[in-house]
Short mmCIF file of C-alpha atoms and ligand atoms in Angstrom, two decimals:
data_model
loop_
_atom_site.label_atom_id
_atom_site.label_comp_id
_atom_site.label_asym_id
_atom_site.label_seq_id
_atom_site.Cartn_x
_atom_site.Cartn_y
_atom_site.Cartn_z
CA UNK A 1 3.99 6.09 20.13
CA UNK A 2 3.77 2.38 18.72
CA UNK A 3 2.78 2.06 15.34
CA UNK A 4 2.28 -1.09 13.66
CA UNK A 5 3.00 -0.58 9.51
CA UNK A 6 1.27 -3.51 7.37
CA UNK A 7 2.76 -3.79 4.15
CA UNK A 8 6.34 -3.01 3.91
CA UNK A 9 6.58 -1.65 0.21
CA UNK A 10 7.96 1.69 -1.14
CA UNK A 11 5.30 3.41 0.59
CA UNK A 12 5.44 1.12 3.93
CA UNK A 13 8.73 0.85 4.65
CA UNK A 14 9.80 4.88 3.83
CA UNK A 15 6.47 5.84 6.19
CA UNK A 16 7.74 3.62 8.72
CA UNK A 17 11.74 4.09 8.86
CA UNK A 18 10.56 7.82 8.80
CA UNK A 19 8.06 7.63 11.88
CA UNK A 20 10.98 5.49 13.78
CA UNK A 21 13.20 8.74 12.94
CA UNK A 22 10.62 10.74 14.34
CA UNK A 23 11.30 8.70 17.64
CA UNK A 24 8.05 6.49 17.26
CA UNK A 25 8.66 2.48 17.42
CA UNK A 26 7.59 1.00 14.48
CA UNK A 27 7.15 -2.63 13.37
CA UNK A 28 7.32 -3.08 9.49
CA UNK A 29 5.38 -6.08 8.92
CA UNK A 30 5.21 -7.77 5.57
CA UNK A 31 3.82 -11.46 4.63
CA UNK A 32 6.61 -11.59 1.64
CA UNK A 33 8.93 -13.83 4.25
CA UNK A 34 12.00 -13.11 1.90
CA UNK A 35 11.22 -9.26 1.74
CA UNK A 36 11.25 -9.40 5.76
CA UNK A 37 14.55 -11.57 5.82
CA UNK A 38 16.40 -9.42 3.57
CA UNK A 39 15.45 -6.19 6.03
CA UNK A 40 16.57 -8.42 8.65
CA UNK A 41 19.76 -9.05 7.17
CA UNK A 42 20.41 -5.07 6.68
CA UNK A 43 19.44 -5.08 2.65
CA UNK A 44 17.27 -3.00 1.66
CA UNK A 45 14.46 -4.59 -1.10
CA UNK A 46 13.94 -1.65 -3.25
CA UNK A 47 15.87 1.71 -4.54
CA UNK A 48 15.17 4.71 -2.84
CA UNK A 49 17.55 7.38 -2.32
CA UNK A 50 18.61 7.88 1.41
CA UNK A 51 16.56 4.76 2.72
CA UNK A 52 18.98 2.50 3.02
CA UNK A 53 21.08 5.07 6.06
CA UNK A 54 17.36 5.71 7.35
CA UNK A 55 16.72 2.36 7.87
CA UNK A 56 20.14 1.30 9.28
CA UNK A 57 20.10 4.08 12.13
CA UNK A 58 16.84 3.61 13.05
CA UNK A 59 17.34 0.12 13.56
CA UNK A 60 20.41 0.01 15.42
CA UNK A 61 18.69 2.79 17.55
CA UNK A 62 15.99 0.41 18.35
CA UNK A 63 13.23 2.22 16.84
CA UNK A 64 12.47 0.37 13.80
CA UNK A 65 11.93 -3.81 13.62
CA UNK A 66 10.30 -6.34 11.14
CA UNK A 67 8.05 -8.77 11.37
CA UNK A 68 6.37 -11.44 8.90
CA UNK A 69 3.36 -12.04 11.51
CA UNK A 70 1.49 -8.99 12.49
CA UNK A 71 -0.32 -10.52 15.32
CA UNK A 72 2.04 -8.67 18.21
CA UNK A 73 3.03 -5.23 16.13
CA UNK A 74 -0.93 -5.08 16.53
CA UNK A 75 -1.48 -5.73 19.81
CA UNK A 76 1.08 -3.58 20.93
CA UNK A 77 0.42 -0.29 18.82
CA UNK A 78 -1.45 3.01 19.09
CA UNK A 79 -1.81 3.34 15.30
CA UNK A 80 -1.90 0.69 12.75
CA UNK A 81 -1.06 1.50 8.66
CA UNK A 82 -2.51 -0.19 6.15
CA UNK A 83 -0.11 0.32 3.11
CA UNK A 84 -0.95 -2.78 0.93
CA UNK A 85 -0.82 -2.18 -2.85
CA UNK A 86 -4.65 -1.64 -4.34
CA UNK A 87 -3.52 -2.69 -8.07
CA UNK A 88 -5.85 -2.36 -11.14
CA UNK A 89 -8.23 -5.42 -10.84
CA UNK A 90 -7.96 -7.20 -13.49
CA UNK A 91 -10.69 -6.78 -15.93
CA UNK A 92 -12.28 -3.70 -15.09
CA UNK A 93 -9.82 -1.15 -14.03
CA UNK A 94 -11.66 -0.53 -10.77
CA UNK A 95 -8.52 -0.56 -7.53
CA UNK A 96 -8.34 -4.16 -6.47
CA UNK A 97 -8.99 -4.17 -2.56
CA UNK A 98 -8.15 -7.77 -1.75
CA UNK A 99 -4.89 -7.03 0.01
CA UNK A 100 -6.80 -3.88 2.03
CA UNK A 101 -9.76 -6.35 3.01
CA UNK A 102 -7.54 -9.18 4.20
CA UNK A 103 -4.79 -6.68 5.83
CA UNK A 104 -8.22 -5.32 7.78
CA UNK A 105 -9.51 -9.07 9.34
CA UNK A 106 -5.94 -10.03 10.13
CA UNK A 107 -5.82 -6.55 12.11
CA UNK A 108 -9.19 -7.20 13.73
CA UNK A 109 -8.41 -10.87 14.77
CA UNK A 110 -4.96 -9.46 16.61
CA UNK A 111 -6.34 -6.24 18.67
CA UNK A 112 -5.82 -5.99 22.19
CA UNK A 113 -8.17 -4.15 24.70
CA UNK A 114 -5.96 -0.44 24.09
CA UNK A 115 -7.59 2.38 22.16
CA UNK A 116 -6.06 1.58 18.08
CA UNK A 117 -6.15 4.05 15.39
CA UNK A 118 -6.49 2.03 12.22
CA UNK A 119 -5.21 3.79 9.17
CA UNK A 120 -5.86 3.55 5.84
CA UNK A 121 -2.72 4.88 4.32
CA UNK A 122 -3.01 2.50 1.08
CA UNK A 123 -4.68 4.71 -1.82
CA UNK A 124 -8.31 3.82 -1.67
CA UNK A 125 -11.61 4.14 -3.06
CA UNK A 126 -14.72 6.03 -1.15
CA UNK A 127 -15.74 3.89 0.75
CA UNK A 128 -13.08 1.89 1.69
CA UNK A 129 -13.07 2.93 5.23
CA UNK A 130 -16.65 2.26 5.57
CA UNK A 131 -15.96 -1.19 4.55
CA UNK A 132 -13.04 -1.72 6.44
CA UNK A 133 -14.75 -0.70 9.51
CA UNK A 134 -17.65 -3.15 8.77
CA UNK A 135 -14.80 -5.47 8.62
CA UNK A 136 -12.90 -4.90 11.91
CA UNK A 137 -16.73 -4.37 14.04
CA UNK A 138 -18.33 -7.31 12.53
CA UNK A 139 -15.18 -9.28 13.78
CA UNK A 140 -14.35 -7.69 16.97
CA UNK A 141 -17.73 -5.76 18.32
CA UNK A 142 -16.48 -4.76 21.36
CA UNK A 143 -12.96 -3.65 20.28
CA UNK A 144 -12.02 -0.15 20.95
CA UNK A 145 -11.06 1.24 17.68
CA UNK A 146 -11.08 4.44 15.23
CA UNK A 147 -10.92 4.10 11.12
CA UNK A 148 -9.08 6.47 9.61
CA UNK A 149 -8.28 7.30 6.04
CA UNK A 150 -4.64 9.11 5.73
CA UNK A 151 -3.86 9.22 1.96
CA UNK A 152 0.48 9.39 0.95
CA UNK A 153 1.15 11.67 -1.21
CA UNK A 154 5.24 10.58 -1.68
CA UNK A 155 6.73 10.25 -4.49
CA UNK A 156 9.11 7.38 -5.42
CA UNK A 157 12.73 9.00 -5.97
CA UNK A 158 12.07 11.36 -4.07
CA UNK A 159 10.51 9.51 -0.83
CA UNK A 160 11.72 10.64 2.25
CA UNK A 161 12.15 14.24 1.28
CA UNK A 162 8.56 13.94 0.76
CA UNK A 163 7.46 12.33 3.86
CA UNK A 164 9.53 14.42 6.35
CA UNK A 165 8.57 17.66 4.23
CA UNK A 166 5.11 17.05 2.78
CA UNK A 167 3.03 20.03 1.18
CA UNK A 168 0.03 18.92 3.44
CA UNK A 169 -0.88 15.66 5.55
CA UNK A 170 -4.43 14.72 4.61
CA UNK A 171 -6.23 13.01 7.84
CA UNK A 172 -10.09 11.66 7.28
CA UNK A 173 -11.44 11.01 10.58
CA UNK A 174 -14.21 12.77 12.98
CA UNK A 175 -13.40 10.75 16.00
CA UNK A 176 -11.22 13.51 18.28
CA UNK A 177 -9.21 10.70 20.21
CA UNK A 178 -8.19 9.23 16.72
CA UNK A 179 -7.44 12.99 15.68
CA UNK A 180 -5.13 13.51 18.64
CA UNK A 181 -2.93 10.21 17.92
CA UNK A 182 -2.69 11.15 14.62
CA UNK A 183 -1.52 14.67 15.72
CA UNK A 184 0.27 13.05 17.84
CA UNK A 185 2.46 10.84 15.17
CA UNK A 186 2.82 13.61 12.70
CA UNK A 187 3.56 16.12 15.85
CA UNK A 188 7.30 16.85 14.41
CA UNK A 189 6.40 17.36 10.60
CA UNK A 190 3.24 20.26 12.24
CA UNK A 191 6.43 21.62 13.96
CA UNK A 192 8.16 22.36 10.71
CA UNK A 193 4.57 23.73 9.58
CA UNK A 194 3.50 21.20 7.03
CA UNK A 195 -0.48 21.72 7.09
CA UNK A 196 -2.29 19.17 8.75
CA UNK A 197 -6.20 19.11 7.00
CA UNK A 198 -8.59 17.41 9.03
CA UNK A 199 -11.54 16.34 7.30
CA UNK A 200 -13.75 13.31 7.42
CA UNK A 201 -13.04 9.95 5.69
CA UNK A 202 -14.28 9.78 2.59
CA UNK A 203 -13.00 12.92 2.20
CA UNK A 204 -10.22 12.64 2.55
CA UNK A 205 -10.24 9.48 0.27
CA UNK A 206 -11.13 11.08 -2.66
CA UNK A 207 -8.40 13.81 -2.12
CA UNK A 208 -5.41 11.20 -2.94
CA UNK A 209 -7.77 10.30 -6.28
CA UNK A 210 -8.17 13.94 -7.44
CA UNK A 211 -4.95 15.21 -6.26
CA UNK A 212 -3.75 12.38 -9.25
CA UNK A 213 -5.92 12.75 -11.23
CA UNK A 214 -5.59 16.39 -11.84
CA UNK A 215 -1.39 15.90 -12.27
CA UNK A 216 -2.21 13.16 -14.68
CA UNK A 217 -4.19 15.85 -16.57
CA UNK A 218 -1.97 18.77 -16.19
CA UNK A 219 0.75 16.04 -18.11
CA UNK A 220 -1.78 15.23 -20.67
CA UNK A 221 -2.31 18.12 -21.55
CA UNK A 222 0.73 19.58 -22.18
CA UNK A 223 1.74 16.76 -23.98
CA UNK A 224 -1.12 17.23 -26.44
CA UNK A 225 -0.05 20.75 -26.50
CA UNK A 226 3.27 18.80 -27.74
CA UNK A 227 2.01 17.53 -30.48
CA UNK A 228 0.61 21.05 -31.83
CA UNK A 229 3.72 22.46 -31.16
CA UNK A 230 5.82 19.73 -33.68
CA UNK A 231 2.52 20.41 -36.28
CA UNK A 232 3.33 24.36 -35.91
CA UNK A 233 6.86 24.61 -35.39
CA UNK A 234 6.29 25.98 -31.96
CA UNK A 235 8.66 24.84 -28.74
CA UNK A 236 6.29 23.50 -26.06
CA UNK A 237 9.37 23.90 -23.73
CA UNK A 238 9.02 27.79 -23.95
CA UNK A 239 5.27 27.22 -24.15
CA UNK A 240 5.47 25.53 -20.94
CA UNK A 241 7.12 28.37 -19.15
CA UNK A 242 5.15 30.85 -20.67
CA UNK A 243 2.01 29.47 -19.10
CA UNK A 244 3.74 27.93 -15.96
CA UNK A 245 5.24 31.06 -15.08
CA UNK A 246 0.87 32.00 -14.25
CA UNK A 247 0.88 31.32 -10.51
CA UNK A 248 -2.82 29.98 -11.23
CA UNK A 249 -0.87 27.61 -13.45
CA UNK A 250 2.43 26.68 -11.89
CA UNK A 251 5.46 25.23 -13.40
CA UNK A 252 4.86 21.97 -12.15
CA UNK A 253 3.92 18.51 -14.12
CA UNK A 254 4.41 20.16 -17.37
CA UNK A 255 7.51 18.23 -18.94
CA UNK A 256 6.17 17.10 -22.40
CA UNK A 257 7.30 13.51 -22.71
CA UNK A 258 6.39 10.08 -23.75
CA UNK A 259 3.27 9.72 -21.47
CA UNK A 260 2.52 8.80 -17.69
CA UNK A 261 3.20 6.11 -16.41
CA UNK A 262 4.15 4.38 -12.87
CA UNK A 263 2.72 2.92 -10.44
CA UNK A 264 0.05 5.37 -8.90
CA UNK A 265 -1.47 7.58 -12.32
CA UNK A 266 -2.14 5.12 -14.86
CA UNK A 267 -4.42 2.95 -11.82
CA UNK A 268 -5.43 5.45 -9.55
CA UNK A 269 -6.94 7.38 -12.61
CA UNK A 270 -8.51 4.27 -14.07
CA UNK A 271 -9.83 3.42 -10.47
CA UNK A 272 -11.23 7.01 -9.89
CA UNK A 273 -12.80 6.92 -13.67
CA UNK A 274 -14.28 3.89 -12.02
CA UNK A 275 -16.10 5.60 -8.67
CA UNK A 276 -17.32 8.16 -11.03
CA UNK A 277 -19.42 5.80 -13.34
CA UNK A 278 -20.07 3.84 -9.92
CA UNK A 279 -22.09 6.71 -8.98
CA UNK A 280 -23.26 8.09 -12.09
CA UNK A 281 -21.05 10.62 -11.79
CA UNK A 282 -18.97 10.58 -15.06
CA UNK A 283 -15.13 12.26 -14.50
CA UNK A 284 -15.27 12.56 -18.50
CA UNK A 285 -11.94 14.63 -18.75
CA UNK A 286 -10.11 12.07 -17.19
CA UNK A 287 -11.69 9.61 -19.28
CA UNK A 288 -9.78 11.24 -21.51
CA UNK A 289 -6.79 11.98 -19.95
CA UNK A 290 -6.02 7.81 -19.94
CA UNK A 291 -7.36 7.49 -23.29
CA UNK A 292 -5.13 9.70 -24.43
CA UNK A 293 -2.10 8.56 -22.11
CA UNK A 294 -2.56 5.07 -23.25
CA UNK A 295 -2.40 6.20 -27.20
CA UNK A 296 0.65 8.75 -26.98
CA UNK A 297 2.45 5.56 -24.58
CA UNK A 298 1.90 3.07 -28.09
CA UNK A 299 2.75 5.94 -30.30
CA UNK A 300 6.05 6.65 -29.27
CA UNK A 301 7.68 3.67 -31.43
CA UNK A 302 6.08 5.55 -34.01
CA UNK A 303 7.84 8.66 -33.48
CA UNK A 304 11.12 6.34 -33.48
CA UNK A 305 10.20 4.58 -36.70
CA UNK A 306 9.81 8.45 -37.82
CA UNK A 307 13.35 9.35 -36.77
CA UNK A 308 14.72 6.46 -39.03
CA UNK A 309 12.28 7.55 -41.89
CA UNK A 310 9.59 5.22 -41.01
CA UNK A 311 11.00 1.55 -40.32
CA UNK A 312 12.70 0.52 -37.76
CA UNK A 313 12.86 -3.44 -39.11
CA UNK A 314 16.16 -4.71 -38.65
CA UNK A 315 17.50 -1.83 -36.99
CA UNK A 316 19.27 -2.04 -33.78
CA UNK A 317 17.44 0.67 -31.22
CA UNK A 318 19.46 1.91 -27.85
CA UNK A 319 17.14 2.54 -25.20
CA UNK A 320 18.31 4.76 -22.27
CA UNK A 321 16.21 4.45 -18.93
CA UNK A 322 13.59 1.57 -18.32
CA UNK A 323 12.43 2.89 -15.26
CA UNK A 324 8.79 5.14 -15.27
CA UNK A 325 11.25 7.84 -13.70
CA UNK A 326 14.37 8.57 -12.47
CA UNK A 327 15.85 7.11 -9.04
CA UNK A 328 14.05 4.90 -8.39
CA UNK A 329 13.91 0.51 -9.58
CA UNK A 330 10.04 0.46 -9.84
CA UNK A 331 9.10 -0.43 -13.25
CA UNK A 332 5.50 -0.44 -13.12
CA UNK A 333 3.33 0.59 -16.10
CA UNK A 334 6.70 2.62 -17.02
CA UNK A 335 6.84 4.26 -21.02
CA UNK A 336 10.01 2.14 -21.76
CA UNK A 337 7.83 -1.05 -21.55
CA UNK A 338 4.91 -0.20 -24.22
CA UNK A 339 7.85 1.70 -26.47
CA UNK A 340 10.00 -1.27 -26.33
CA UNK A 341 7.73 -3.77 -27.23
CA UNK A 342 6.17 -1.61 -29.91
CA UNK A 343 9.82 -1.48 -31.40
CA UNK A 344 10.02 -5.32 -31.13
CA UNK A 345 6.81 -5.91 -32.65
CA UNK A 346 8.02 -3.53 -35.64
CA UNK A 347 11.09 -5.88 -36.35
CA UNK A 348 13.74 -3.81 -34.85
CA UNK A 349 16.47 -5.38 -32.08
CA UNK A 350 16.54 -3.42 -28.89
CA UNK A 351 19.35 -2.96 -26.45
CA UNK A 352 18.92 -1.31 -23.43
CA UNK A 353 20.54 0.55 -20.25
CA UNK A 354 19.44 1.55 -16.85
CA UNK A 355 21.21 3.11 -14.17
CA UNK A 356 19.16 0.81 -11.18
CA UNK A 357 16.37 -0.72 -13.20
CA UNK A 358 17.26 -3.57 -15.21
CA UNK A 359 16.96 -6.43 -12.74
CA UNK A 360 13.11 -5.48 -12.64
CA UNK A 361 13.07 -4.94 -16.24
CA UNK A 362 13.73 -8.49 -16.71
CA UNK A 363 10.66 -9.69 -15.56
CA UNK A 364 8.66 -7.50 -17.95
CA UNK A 365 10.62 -7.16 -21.28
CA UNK A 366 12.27 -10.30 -22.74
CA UNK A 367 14.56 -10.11 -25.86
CA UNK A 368 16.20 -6.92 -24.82
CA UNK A 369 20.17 -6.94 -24.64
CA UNK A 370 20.97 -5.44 -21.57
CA UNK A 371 24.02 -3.36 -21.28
CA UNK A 372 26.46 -1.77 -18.81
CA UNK A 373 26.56 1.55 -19.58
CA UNK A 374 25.23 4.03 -21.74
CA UNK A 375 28.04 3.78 -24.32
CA UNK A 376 27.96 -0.16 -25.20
CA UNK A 377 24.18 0.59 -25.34
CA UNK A 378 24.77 3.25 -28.16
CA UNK A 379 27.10 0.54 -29.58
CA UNK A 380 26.25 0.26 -33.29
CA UNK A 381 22.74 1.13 -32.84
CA UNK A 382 20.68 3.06 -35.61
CA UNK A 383 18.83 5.13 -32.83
CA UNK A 384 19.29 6.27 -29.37
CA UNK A 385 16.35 7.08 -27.06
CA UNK A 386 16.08 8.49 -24.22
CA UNK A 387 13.25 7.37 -22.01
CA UNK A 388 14.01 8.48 -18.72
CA UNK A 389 16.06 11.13 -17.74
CA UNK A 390 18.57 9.99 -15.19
CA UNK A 391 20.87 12.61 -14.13
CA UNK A 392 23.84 10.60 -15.81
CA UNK A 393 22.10 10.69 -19.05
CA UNK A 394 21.81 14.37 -19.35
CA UNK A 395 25.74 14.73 -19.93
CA UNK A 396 26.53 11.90 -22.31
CA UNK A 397 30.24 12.50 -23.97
CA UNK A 398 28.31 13.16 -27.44
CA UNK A 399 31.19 12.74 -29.44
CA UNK A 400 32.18 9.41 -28.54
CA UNK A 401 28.29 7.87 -28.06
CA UNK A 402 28.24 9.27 -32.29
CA UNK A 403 31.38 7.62 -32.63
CA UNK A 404 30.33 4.28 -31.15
CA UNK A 405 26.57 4.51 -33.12
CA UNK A 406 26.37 3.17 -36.69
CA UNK A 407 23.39 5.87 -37.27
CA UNK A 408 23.71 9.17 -35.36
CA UNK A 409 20.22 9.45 -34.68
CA UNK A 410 19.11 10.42 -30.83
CA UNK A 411 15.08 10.75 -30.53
CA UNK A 412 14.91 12.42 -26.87
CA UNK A 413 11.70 11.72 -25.21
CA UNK A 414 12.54 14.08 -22.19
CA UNK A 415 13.77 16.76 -23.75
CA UNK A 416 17.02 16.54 -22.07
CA UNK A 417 19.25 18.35 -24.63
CA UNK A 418 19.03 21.09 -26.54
CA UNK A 419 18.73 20.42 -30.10
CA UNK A 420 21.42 23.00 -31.55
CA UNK A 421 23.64 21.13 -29.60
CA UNK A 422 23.35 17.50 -30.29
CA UNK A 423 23.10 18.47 -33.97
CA UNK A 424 26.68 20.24 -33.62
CA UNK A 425 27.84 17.28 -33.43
CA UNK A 426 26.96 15.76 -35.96
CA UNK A 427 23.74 13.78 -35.17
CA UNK A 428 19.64 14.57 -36.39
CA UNK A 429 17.64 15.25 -33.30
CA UNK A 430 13.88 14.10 -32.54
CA UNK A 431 12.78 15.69 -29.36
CA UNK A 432 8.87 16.18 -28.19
CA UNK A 433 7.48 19.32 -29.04
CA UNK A 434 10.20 20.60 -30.75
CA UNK A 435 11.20 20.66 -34.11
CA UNK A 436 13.19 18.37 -35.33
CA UNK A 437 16.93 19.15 -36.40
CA UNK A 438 19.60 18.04 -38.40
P1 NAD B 501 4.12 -2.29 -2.88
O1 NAD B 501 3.57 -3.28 -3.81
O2 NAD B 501 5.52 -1.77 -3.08
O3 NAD B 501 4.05 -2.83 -1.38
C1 NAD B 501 2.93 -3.44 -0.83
C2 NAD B 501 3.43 -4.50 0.17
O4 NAD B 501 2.32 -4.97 0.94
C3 NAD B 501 4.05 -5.72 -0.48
O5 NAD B 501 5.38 -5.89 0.01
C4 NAD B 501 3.14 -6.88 -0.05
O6 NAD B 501 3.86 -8.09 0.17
C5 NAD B 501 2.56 -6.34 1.24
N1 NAD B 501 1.29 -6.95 1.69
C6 NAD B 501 0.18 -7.20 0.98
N2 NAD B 501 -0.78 -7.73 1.77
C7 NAD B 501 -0.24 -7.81 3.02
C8 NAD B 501 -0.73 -8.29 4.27
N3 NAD B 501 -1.98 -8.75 4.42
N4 NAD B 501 0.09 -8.25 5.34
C9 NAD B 501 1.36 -7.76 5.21
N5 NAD B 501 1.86 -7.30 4.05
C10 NAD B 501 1.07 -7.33 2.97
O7 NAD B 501 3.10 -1.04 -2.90
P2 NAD B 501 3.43 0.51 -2.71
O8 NAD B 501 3.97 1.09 -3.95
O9 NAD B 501 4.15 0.70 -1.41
O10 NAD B 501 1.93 1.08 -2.55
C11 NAD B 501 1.14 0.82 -1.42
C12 NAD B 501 -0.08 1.73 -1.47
O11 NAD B 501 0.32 3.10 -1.40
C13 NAD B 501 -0.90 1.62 -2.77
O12 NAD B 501 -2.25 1.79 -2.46
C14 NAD B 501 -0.41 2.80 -3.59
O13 NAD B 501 -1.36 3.24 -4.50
C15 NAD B 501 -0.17 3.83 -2.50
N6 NAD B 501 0.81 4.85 -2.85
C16 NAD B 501 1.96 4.49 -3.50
C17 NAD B 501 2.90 5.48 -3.79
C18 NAD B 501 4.17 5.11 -4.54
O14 NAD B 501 4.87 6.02 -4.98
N7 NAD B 501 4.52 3.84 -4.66
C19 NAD B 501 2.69 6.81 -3.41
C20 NAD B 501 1.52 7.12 -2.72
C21 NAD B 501 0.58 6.14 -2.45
#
């Protein structure tokens, strides 16, 4: 099949390169000229584990192209995706659909006379569909076309695992010749029996939103659950695998830690808080969910200040890990960038370290020292903190990162280490949920 992919951002360009390696022809089209060249050229614009061979073979197989102008990909293709970003809109939290909207009339203006599946794969509100439909019938009546919503469910680091091995493939849609290209594109991942649920539109819109929201929860609350545990002396590791070990519970999403963050929960929970009020339908525990997200992301400089027995001006604070998780560049809304600037407004001097992330942490943090590894980071600092936990952070040669600190204090926000063990040698320990040692 011939599938047109608009937007070529972490969730365009791994849906694409993987639907070219399911033998489809895809055209990634993006209207960031610079994003397109660099594809051209063979670089790949963003960190994702495994894209960058997934792309190249795909290309030089002829499966996979890029394009700045989406006029042709359009007319050409079965199926076109709509993977713009829907950001917060500014003002009132509700998911900014300018990029969905304008994506949709540029798609209308180029269709040819074939039968297109249009697919929303961009997380959207209810409703969306209906609009965009409005959209693409007001412009082109007699056009023979199908809407369909088709929610992602990836996740960033761990992308294309994800998309060739999803837990379920959401499709929103009633019209049966939309439903049988869409079975069609998907046809290998139904093979390896990953569900495919049929359902209408808005639906299936709402799914994405709730799916979300609920993880978001499942984190807040265990995080609260956190905060008991350091008030009672309790370990909410062992609390989280006493309850996770339920199979009504699960294991999943309950890492007590400094707080969502990313580029999907904090907006996509803000957006959905949104539809509910829209519709006088409150969604009051996730209300609080990013109430309480938003407080425990501000309050972690506080539990750094703590470590250093409540000020933090003038000391020098190592950060390890900018990015909202590991493997992956994207900085959005990450925990490192609300901690760090909490630290800076407190007086202290922060130096930092990242694996892949500090070229995009440069456009959102200024006054941070940026380091090569995580040993010049610890360099004379009073605390370390770990933020995100890259795999290279979780076996740090303790000995010499104390050596190399002018305070041996570590205040682990992932609850990488285990406590008895940093404290052997030699430095006080601050984890989350835990109490605190040395
Ligand atoms: P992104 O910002 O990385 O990429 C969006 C791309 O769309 C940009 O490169 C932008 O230049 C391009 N674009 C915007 N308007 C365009 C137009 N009219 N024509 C061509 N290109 C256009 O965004 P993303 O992280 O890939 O997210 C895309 C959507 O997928 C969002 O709705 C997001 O909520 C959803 N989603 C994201 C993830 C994730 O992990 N990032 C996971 C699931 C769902």
């Amino acid at each position: 099949m011939r599938v047109a992919m608009i937007g070529t951002g972490y969730v365009g360009l791994v849906s694409g390169a993987c639907f070219a390696d399911f033998g489809h022809h895809v055209t990634c089209v993006d209207k960031d000229a610079g994003k397109i060249a660099a594809l051209e050229r063979g670089e790949i614009p963003i960190y994702e584990p495994g894209l960058n061979e997934l792309v190249h073979s795909n290309v030089k197989a002829g499966r996979l192209a890029f394009a700045t102008d989406l006029a042709q990909p359009v007319r050409e293709a079965d199926a076109v995706f709509i993977a713009v970003g829907t950001p917060s809109r500014r003002g009132d939290g509700h998911a900014d659909l300018t990029y969905v909207y304008a994506a949709a009339r540029e798609i209308a203006a180029a269709l040819s006379d074939r039968f297109t599946v249009v697919v929303t794969k961009s997380t959207v509100p209810v409703g969306t569909g209906d609009e965009v439909e409005r959209i693409i019938r007001a412009a082109r009546p007699e056009a023979r076309t199908a809407i369909v919503s088709n929610p992602e469910f990836l996740r960033e680091g761990a992308a294309i695992r994800d998309f060739k091995h999803p837990d379920r493939i959401v499709v929103g849609t009633t019209d049966p010749q939309a439903r049988d290209v869409m079975a069609e594109l998907y046809r290998p991942l139904y093979l390896n029996a990953a569900p495919l649920l049929f359902t209408d539109r808005r639906t299936a819109e709402l799914i994405k939103y709730a799916a979300n929201a609920f993880l978001a929860t499942k984190i807040t609350f265990i995080n609260e659950v956190a905060d008991l545990c350091e008030q009672v002396g309790a370990d909410v590791q062992d609390v989280a695998r006493g309850i996770g070990l339920d199979n009504r519970i699960g294991s999943k999403f309950l890492h007590a830690g400094p707080g969502y963050g990313g580029s999907c929960f904090p907006k996509d929970t803000m957006a959905l808080i949104k539809t509910g009020q829209d519709y006088a339908a409150p969604l009051r525990i996730v209300e609080t969910v990013a109430a309480v997200n938003d407080a425990r992301k501000r309050g972690m400089a506080r539990k750094v200040a703590a470590a250093l027995g409540g000020q933090v001006r003038g000391k020098t604070i190592a950060v390890l890990g900018l990015t909202f998780k590991p493997n992956t560049d994207d900085m959005r809304e990450a925990p490192s960038i609300g901690l760090i600037t909490a630290l800076q407004d407190l007086g202290a001097v922060v130096k930092a370290y990242d694996p892949v992330g500090m070229e995009q942490a440069q456009s959102v943090l200024s006054d941070v020292a940026y380091e090569h590894d995580p040993y010049s980071c610890a360099a004379e600092a009073d605390a370390l903190v770990i933020v995100t936990e890259w795999e290279q952070f979780r076996a740090l040669d303790l000995p010499r990162i104390k050596q190399a600190m002018r305070m041996p204090v570590m205040v682990d926000l992932r609850n990488v280490y285990r406590p008895e063990e940093v404290v052997r040698h030699g430095f006080r320990y601050v984890g989350v949920g835990r109490p605190s040692a040395g």
